[in-house]
Amino acid sequence: MFSKKKLVTVAAAPAPGLNAQALLAKAIANPYVGAGGAAFLFMSAALILVTLMGDPKAGTPVVRISLAKVAAMAAPPGWREALTADNPGGTTLSTDTFRLSENPLGPGAAFGQAVITVPGAQAFHAADPLPPAPIAGLTAQGSGGLLPIIGPGGKTPAQAYARPFASNGRPKVALVIGGLGLNATATRQAIENLPPEITLSFVPYSDGLQGWIDLARQNGHEVLLEAPMEPVDYPDNDPGPYTLMAQAQGQETVKKLEWLLSRATGYFGVTNYLGSRFVGSDSAMTAFTGALRGRGLAFIDDGSAARRGGGLPRASADRIVDDQLSVEAIDQQLLSLEAGALQHGQALGSGFAYPVTLTQVAQWAQSVESRGYQLAPASALTTRR
């Protein structure tokens, strides 16, 4: 349920001595106020949506539209000045944002069909939502929560939750951006600013994880869940209490993995977080991939497990695009990713939700298809091996 709260109020008190007719005549004659009236009609549609939504809680996902973007739309010149000119010291406009939703929207919600276009920028992706999770028949209750299962007729979560894709014959370039869910600002930026073809992966320890996944799917992104795995420098580098350990018994690996998988629904597969020691263990990887295969999930790794199969949908990143955190280095890696796609027909990159990574990837994604490539979700590059 959405609570109702009016977040933005714009008011102008009439000057003393003016009656309604005189005030109306003055307003019509004033070009700035005329522009302000047009702007008021322009903003009223957004305000109708605002009244349906609730106060956002700290750290939970919200859909946000920047007033800077509103200003870039087709509002008449002088709209901002007109709305405040007759109200000195009163309500002011700021470059803050409207918060339009506290919780993920349900199936068929009107806002899920909205398209907000900003000239010269990517369209807001709420018009291209993926089906809300969980999808009927693809979950079963586990000890810690819902777990993915293969549904009737053999339909798998890997198929159902992947973003649909149709190849146009061009070299395919895919990118996974990980580490999402812990930092609210970075997570919103990735969900709202990156095109929906870019796959997003989330940390299982995230607060409000299901809300983030729901919001990502509302914006068209397919989602991976990160599985923390033992690195060679463990415990100095500790991925957390549910880290999958290389020397653990298979039953213990499966038990930890099921806890991780029960944190949320809506992901089509799992990706590794660290794991340089874990992926080197035959017994550990056999238990891990066997459990994923039994639940109909895909496994996409950052390149460290490229030699591993498992009989499930698989893909491995060809390069990590932000090993070096500089604009020049990231841009070069993205161009190298294109070169790999040109040579092999497809290429998969992996990156982390660093601010510089999100900025450069967003810029790169706007032009990559103009250079003859097709931006694809990571699921489109998976093969069973």
mmCIF file of N, CA and C in Angstrom, residues 76 131 241 256 266 275 300 326 347 350 362:
data_model
loop_
_atom_site.group_PDB
_atom_site.id
_atom_site.type_symbol
_atom_site.label_atom_id
_atom_site.label_comp_id
_atom_site.label_asym_id
_atom_site.label_seq_id
_atom_site.Cartn_x
_atom_site.Cartn_y
_atom_site.Cartn_z
ATOM 1 N N PRO A 76 8.162 25.584 -20.923
ATOM 2 C CA PRO A 76 8.408 26.885 -21.534
ATOM 3 C C PRO A 76 9.541 27.618 -20.835
ATOM 4 N N PRO A 131 8.817 -9.232 -15.927
ATOM 5 C CA PRO A 131 7.735 -9.709 -15.053
ATOM 6 C C PRO A 131 8.149 -9.698 -13.590
ATOM 7 N N PRO A 241 30.049 -14.221 6.435
ATOM 8 C CA PRO A 241 29.781 -15.452 7.205
ATOM 9 C C PRO A 241 29.305 -16.629 6.362
ATOM 10 N N LYS A 256 25.021 -23.622 2.775
ATOM 11 C CA LYS A 256 25.313 -22.188 2.708
ATOM 12 C C LYS A 256 24.728 -21.577 1.440
ATOM 13 N N GLY A 266 13.884 -13.729 -8.230
ATOM 14 C CA GLY A 266 13.915 -12.895 -9.426
ATOM 15 C C GLY A 266 15.236 -12.890 -10.167
ATOM 16 N N GLY A 275 36.726 -15.792 -4.731
ATOM 17 C CA GLY A 275 36.657 -17.218 -5.005
ATOM 18 C C GLY A 275 37.861 -17.826 -5.677
ATOM 19 N N ILE A 300 27.463 -17.388 -13.994
ATOM 20 C CA ILE A 300 28.312 -16.475 -14.761
ATOM 21 C C ILE A 300 29.417 -15.999 -13.840
ATOM 22 N N SER A 326 40.431 4.531 -13.452
ATOM 23 C CA SER A 326 40.613 5.824 -14.106
ATOM 24 C C SER A 326 39.741 5.852 -15.340
ATOM 25 N N ALA A 347 31.325 -10.853 -26.613
ATOM 26 C CA ALA A 347 32.272 -10.631 -25.516
ATOM 27 C C ALA A 347 31.493 -10.191 -24.295
ATOM 28 N N SER A 350 33.003 -7.527 -17.075
ATOM 29 C CA SER A 350 32.569 -7.486 -15.684
ATOM 30 C C SER A 350 33.114 -6.224 -15.041
ATOM 31 N N ALA A 362 27.861 4.142 -18.640
ATOM 32 C CA ALA A 362 26.659 4.799 -19.153
ATOM 33 C C ALA A 362 26.958 5.555 -20.439
#
